[in-house]
Amino acid sequence: MSEAEAAVPPHSAWRYASPDGTSRPSLPEVHASVAVPQGGLWLRRLLAFAGPGYMVSVGYMDPGNWATDLAGGSQFGYTLLSVIMLSNLMAILLQSLAARLGIVTGRDLAQACRDHYPRPVNLTLWVACEAAIIACDLAEVIGTAIALNLLFGIPLIGGALITALDAFLVLLLMQRGFRYMEAFVVALLTVIAGCFLVQIIAASPPVAAVLHGFVPTTQVVTNPGMLYVAIGILGATVMPHNLYLHSSIVQTRAYPRTDEGRRDAITWATVDSTVALMLALFVNAAILILAASVFHGSGHTEVAEIGEAFELLSPLLGLGIASTLFAVALLASGLNSTVTATLAGQIVMEGFLRLRLPHWARRLLTRGLAIIPVVVVTALYGESGTAQLLVFSQVVLSMQLPFAVIPLVRFVTDRGKMGRFVVPGWVAGLSWIVAGLIVVLNLKLLYDTVLG
């Protein structure tokens, strides 16, 4: 029996999905490489499982989210905080499903699709996912290039070319071990959260208004302009590649591949991702609160571009370091997203095609496909063109989202594949509602962007 087959519980229909024995574990170089203590304090087990959730949370606060959060806060004050909270709750649910799929079946989402769907469908799903990863990488290149320009005055084209070097950063981290990669991500997340915490304290937003913003209101639906921005926030929040990523990296833990071990792993992995995504909620909410307090409150209701926010932040806030902290957080966000996008690309390519490339080659290929349009658009249209390209990258991500969400919900609600770990009926119903809502909202965003 192969290692991959042994990882699948005997009650699962995927037990004999690969009779030729050619299946490989997801991310085989780090599979089950992180020790998990058996027994003892619950805190030790929680800390052993802590990490994948924070790597997933990176995608929920990447540079692609910043523009929608800035626009929402500057135009409509605190009202759209309820939309950020709703999208974050959707993300918590979907990521818990992705973790469950990986832990129970021993397959990531790409491998599960390959085993379930015919080859033409798999090729379509692979192409769509690769397009989404390139679009995500596009946002990272733009965000990092803008941050380098704001901090060091490096031209956007030069900053975009510099981002190619991060391929070797990911390679170095992978060689050191998966825990080192997680530590790197958590360190940068701490930098991002710290930068925004200082700015929020300096802005001193009215607590009552902020809390009221988290209460849903019909105004979000009845106001066309607000609805458009709200859909943009929802569309930019749930990242399709994160579902592939999470279903894989939860398997880096060396939990017992037994029913009891899987049940325990599902619990701690869900806690890990929920806590981490609450940090993402804080960062996204902080960007919107900052924009609402500083820009909307002073009458600057049209601020939607990152560069414009950087220029106005320090003068309006009265804190000289505010703009620098904003750019530092943006740079940390771009670097962090690089790590997770690289892993997601490897997972998708190996899962759908069983095709393995050296990590540096895979990274340079993906990053090169993202750098070329940034360089061309910046040369032709300048910074305004780059901002429009950032929006376009989010539209591409929206187009791919149904191709990841629907298979995920389909698998975790199938008792034949999940056995006794199939999600309860109420979770299944809620998952399909969320999937349907995300699909409808993203199609609306796509329609408005293309034809609006």
JSON list of N, CA and C in Angstrom, two decimals, residues 48-83:
[
{"chain": "A", "resi": 48, "resn": "ALA", "atom": "N", "xyz": [1.37, 23.45, 18.22]},
{"chain": "A", "resi": 48, "resn": "ALA", "atom": "CA", "xyz": [1.90, 22.57, 17.17]},
{"chain": "A", "resi": 48, "resn": "ALA", "atom": "C", "xyz": [1.13, 22.75, 15.86]},
{"chain": "A", "resi": 49, "resn": "PHE", "atom": "N", "xyz": [-0.18, 23.01, 15.98]},
{"chain": "A", "resi": 49, "resn": "PHE", "atom": "CA", "xyz": [-1.00, 23.18, 14.78]},
{"chain": "A", "resi": 49, "resn": "PHE", "atom": "C", "xyz": [-1.03, 24.63, 14.30]},
{"chain": "A", "resi": 50, "resn": "ALA", "atom": "N", "xyz": [-0.54, 25.56, 15.11]},
{"chain": "A", "resi": 50, "resn": "ALA", "atom": "CA", "xyz": [-0.57, 26.97, 14.73]},
{"chain": "A", "resi": 50, "resn": "ALA", "atom": "C", "xyz": [0.44, 27.22, 13.61]},
{"chain": "A", "resi": 51, "resn": "GLY", "atom": "N", "xyz": [0.03, 27.89, 12.57]},
{"chain": "A", "resi": 51, "resn": "GLY", "atom": "CA", "xyz": [0.92, 28.21, 11.45]},
{"chain": "A", "resi": 51, "resn": "GLY", "atom": "C", "xyz": [0.22, 28.22, 10.12]},
{"chain": "A", "resi": 52, "resn": "PRO", "atom": "N", "xyz": [-0.39, 27.10, 9.70]},
{"chain": "A", "resi": 52, "resn": "PRO", "atom": "CA", "xyz": [-1.09, 27.09, 8.41]},
{"chain": "A", "resi": 52, "resn": "PRO", "atom": "C", "xyz": [-2.16, 28.16, 8.31]},
{"chain": "A", "resi": 53, "resn": "GLY", "atom": "N", "xyz": [-2.90, 28.39, 9.39]},
{"chain": "A", "resi": 53, "resn": "GLY", "atom": "CA", "xyz": [-3.95, 29.42, 9.36]},
{"chain": "A", "resi": 53, "resn": "GLY", "atom": "C", "xyz": [-3.40, 30.80, 9.08]},
{"chain": "A", "resi": 54, "resn": "TYR", "atom": "N", "xyz": [-2.22, 31.10, 9.63]},
{"chain": "A", "resi": 54, "resn": "TYR", "atom": "CA", "xyz": [-1.62, 32.41, 9.41]},
{"chain": "A", "resi": 54, "resn": "TYR", "atom": "C", "xyz": [-1.10, 32.55, 7.98]},
{"chain": "A", "resi": 55, "resn": "MET", "atom": "N", "xyz": [-0.61, 31.44, 7.42]},
{"chain": "A", "resi": 55, "resn": "MET", "atom": "CA", "xyz": [-0.18, 31.49, 6.03]},
{"chain": "A", "resi": 55, "resn": "MET", "atom": "C", "xyz": [-1.38, 31.71, 5.11]},
{"chain": "A", "resi": 56, "resn": "VAL", "atom": "N", "xyz": [-2.51, 31.10, 5.46]},
{"chain": "A", "resi": 56, "resn": "VAL", "atom": "CA", "xyz": [-3.73, 31.31, 4.68]},
{"chain": "A", "resi": 56, "resn": "VAL", "atom": "C", "xyz": [-4.24, 32.74, 4.83]},
{"chain": "A", "resi": 57, "resn": "SER", "atom": "N", "xyz": [-4.13, 33.29, 6.03]},
{"chain": "A", "resi": 57, "resn": "SER", "atom": "CA", "xyz": [-4.66, 34.64, 6.29]},
{"chain": "A", "resi": 57, "resn": "SER", "atom": "C", "xyz": [-3.97, 35.70, 5.45]},
{"chain": "A", "resi": 58, "resn": "VAL", "atom": "N", "xyz": [-2.74, 35.41, 4.99]},
{"chain": "A", "resi": 58, "resn": "VAL", "atom": "CA", "xyz": [-2.00, 36.36, 4.15]},
{"chain": "A", "resi": 58, "resn": "VAL", "atom": "C", "xyz": [-2.81, 36.77, 2.93]},
{"chain": "A", "resi": 59, "resn": "GLY", "atom": "N", "xyz": [-3.49, 35.80, 2.31]},
{"chain": "A", "resi": 59, "resn": "GLY", "atom": "CA", "xyz": [-4.26, 36.08, 1.11]},
{"chain": "A", "resi": 59, "resn": "GLY", "atom": "C", "xyz": [-5.45, 36.98, 1.35]},
{"chain": "A", "resi": 60, "resn": "TYR", "atom": "N", "xyz": [-5.86, 37.10, 2.62]},
{"chain": "A", "resi": 60, "resn": "TYR", "atom": "CA", "xyz": [-7.02, 37.93, 2.94]},
{"chain": "A", "resi": 60, "resn": "TYR", "atom": "C", "xyz": [-6.64, 39.37, 3.28]},
{"chain": "A", "resi": 61, "resn": "MET", "atom": "N", "xyz": [-5.35, 39.65, 3.26]},
{"chain": "A", "resi": 61, "resn": "MET", "atom": "CA", "xyz": [-4.92, 41.04, 3.49]},
{"chain": "A", "resi": 61, "resn": "MET", "atom": "C", "xyz": [-3.82, 41.43, 2.51]},
{"chain": "A", "resi": 62, "resn": "ASP", "atom": "N", "xyz": [-3.84, 40.81, 1.31]},
{"chain": "A", "resi": 62, "resn": "ASP", "atom": "CA", "xyz": [-2.82, 41.11, 0.31]},
{"chain": "A", "resi": 62, "resn": "ASP", "atom": "C", "xyz": [-3.12, 42.46, -0.34]},
{"chain": "A", "resi": 63, "resn": "PRO", "atom": "N", "xyz": [-2.18, 43.00, -1.15]},
{"chain": "A", "resi": 63, "resn": "PRO", "atom": "CA", "xyz": [-2.38, 44.34, -1.74]},
{"chain": "A", "resi": 63, "resn": "PRO", "atom": "C", "xyz": [-3.67, 44.48, -2.53]},
{"chain": "A", "resi": 64, "resn": "GLY", "atom": "N", "xyz": [-4.21, 43.38, -3.06]},
{"chain": "A", "resi": 64, "resn": "GLY", "atom": "CA", "xyz": [-5.46, 43.48, -3.80]},
{"chain": "A", "resi": 64, "resn": "GLY", "atom": "C", "xyz": [-6.64, 43.93, -2.96]},
{"chain": "A", "resi": 65, "resn": "ASN", "atom": "N", "xyz": [-6.57, 43.69, -1.64]},
{"chain": "A", "resi": 65, "resn": "ASN", "atom": "CA", "xyz": [-7.66, 44.12, -0.75]},
{"chain": "A", "resi": 65, "resn": "ASN", "atom": "C", "xyz": [-7.59, 45.59, -0.38]},
{"chain": "A", "resi": 66, "resn": "TRP", "atom": "N", "xyz": [-6.39, 46.15, -0.47]},
{"chain": "A", "resi": 66, "resn": "TRP", "atom": "CA", "xyz": [-6.20, 47.50, 0.05]},
{"chain": "A", "resi": 66, "resn": "TRP", "atom": "C", "xyz": [-7.03, 48.55, -0.70]},
{"chain": "A", "resi": 67, "resn": "ALA", "atom": "N", "xyz": [-7.08, 48.43, -2.03]},
{"chain": "A", "resi": 67, "resn": "ALA", "atom": "CA", "xyz": [-7.78, 49.44, -2.82]},
{"chain": "A", "resi": 67, "resn": "ALA", "atom": "C", "xyz": [-9.28, 49.46, -2.49]},
{"chain": "A", "resi": 68, "resn": "THR", "atom": "N", "xyz": [-9.89, 48.26, -2.37]},
{"chain": "A", "resi": 68, "resn": "THR", "atom": "CA", "xyz": [-11.33, 48.22, -2.06]},
{"chain": "A", "resi": 68, "resn": "THR", "atom": "C", "xyz": [-11.60, 48.74, -0.65]},
{"chain": "A", "resi": 69, "resn": "ASP", "atom": "N", "xyz": [-10.73, 48.41, 0.30]},
{"chain": "A", "resi": 69, "resn": "ASP", "atom": "CA", "xyz": [-10.92, 48.90, 1.68]},
{"chain": "A", "resi": 69, "resn": "ASP", "atom": "C", "xyz": [-10.75, 50.42, 1.75]},
{"chain": "A", "resi": 70, "resn": "LEU", "atom": "N", "xyz": [-9.77, 50.94, 1.02]},
{"chain": "A", "resi": 70, "resn": "LEU", "atom": "CA", "xyz": [-9.56, 52.40, 1.00]},
{"chain": "A", "resi": 70, "resn": "LEU", "atom": "C", "xyz": [-10.76, 53.10, 0.39]},
{"chain": "A", "resi": 71, "resn": "ALA", "atom": "N", "xyz": [-11.25, 52.56, -0.74]},
{"chain": "A", "resi": 71, "resn": "ALA", "atom": "CA", "xyz": [-12.41, 53.17, -1.41]},
{"chain": "A", "resi": 71, "resn": "ALA", "atom": "C", "xyz": [-13.64, 53.13, -0.51]},
{"chain": "A", "resi": 72, "resn": "GLY", "atom": "N", "xyz": [-13.87, 52.00, 0.14]},
{"chain": "A", "resi": 72, "resn": "GLY", "atom": "CA", "xyz": [-15.03, 51.86, 1.01]},
{"chain": "A", "resi": 72, "resn": "GLY", "atom": "C", "xyz": [-15.01, 52.84, 2.17]},
{"chain": "A", "resi": 73, "resn": "GLY", "atom": "N", "xyz": [-13.85, 53.00, 2.80]},
{"chain": "A", "resi": 73, "resn": "GLY", "atom": "CA", "xyz": [-13.76, 53.91, 3.95]},
{"chain": "A", "resi": 73, "resn": "GLY", "atom": "C", "xyz": [-13.83, 55.37, 3.56]},
{"chain": "A", "resi": 74, "resn": "SER", "atom": "N", "xyz": [-13.13, 55.75, 2.49]},
{"chain": "A", "resi": 74, "resn": "SER", "atom": "CA", "xyz": [-13.11, 57.16, 2.09]},
{"chain": "A", "resi": 74, "resn": "SER", "atom": "C", "xyz": [-14.47, 57.63, 1.57]},
{"chain": "A", "resi": 75, "resn": "GLN", "atom": "N", "xyz": [-15.21, 56.75, 0.87]},
{"chain": "A", "resi": 75, "resn": "GLN", "atom": "CA", "xyz": [-16.48, 57.16, 0.29]},
{"chain": "A", "resi": 75, "resn": "GLN", "atom": "C", "xyz": [-17.65, 57.07, 1.28]},
{"chain": "A", "resi": 76, "resn": "PHE", "atom": "N", "xyz": [-17.68, 56.01, 2.07]},
{"chain": "A", "resi": 76, "resn": "PHE", "atom": "CA", "xyz": [-18.88, 55.73, 2.87]},
{"chain": "A", "resi": 76, "resn": "PHE", "atom": "C", "xyz": [-18.62, 55.62, 4.36]},
{"chain": "A", "resi": 77, "resn": "GLY", "atom": "N", "xyz": [-17.48, 56.09, 4.81]},
{"chain": "A", "resi": 77, "resn": "GLY", "atom": "CA", "xyz": [-17.21, 56.06, 6.25]},
{"chain": "A", "resi": 77, "resn": "GLY", "atom": "C", "xyz": [-17.09, 54.63, 6.77]},
{"chain": "A", "resi": 78, "resn": "TYR", "atom": "N", "xyz": [-17.75, 54.39, 7.90]},
{"chain": "A", "resi": 78, "resn": "TYR", "atom": "CA", "xyz": [-17.61, 53.09, 8.58]},
{"chain": "A", "resi": 78, "resn": "TYR", "atom": "C", "xyz": [-18.68, 52.08, 8.16]},
{"chain": "A", "resi": 79, "resn": "THR", "atom": "N", "xyz": [-19.58, 52.45, 7.27]},
{"chain": "A", "resi": 79, "resn": "THR", "atom": "CA", "xyz": [-20.75, 51.63, 6.96]},
{"chain": "A", "resi": 79, "resn": "THR", "atom": "C", "xyz": [-20.38, 50.24, 6.45]},
{"chain": "A", "resi": 80, "resn": "LEU", "atom": "N", "xyz": [-19.33, 50.14, 5.65]},
{"chain": "A", "resi": 80, "resn": "LEU", "atom": "CA", "xyz": [-19.00, 48.86, 5.02]},
{"chain": "A", "resi": 80, "resn": "LEU", "atom": "C", "xyz": [-18.16, 47.94, 5.91]},
{"chain": "A", "resi": 81, "resn": "LEU", "atom": "N", "xyz": [-17.97, 48.30, 7.16]},
{"chain": "A", "resi": 81, "resn": "LEU", "atom": "CA", "xyz": [-17.32, 47.38, 8.09]},
{"chain": "A", "resi": 81, "resn": "LEU", "atom": "C", "xyz": [-18.13, 46.10, 8.23]},
{"chain": "A", "resi": 82, "resn": "SER", "atom": "N", "xyz": [-19.45, 46.21, 8.11]},
{"chain": "A", "resi": 82, "resn": "SER", "atom": "CA", "xyz": [-20.30, 45.02, 8.20]},
{"chain": "A", "resi": 82, "resn": "SER", "atom": "C", "xyz": [-20.01, 44.06, 7.05]},
{"chain": "A", "resi": 83, "resn": "VAL", "atom": "N", "xyz": [-19.68, 44.60, 5.88]},
{"chain": "A", "resi": 83, "resn": "VAL", "atom": "CA", "xyz": [-19.36, 43.76, 4.72]},
{"chain": "A", "resi": 83, "resn": "VAL", "atom": "C", "xyz": [-18.03, 43.03, 4.94]}
]
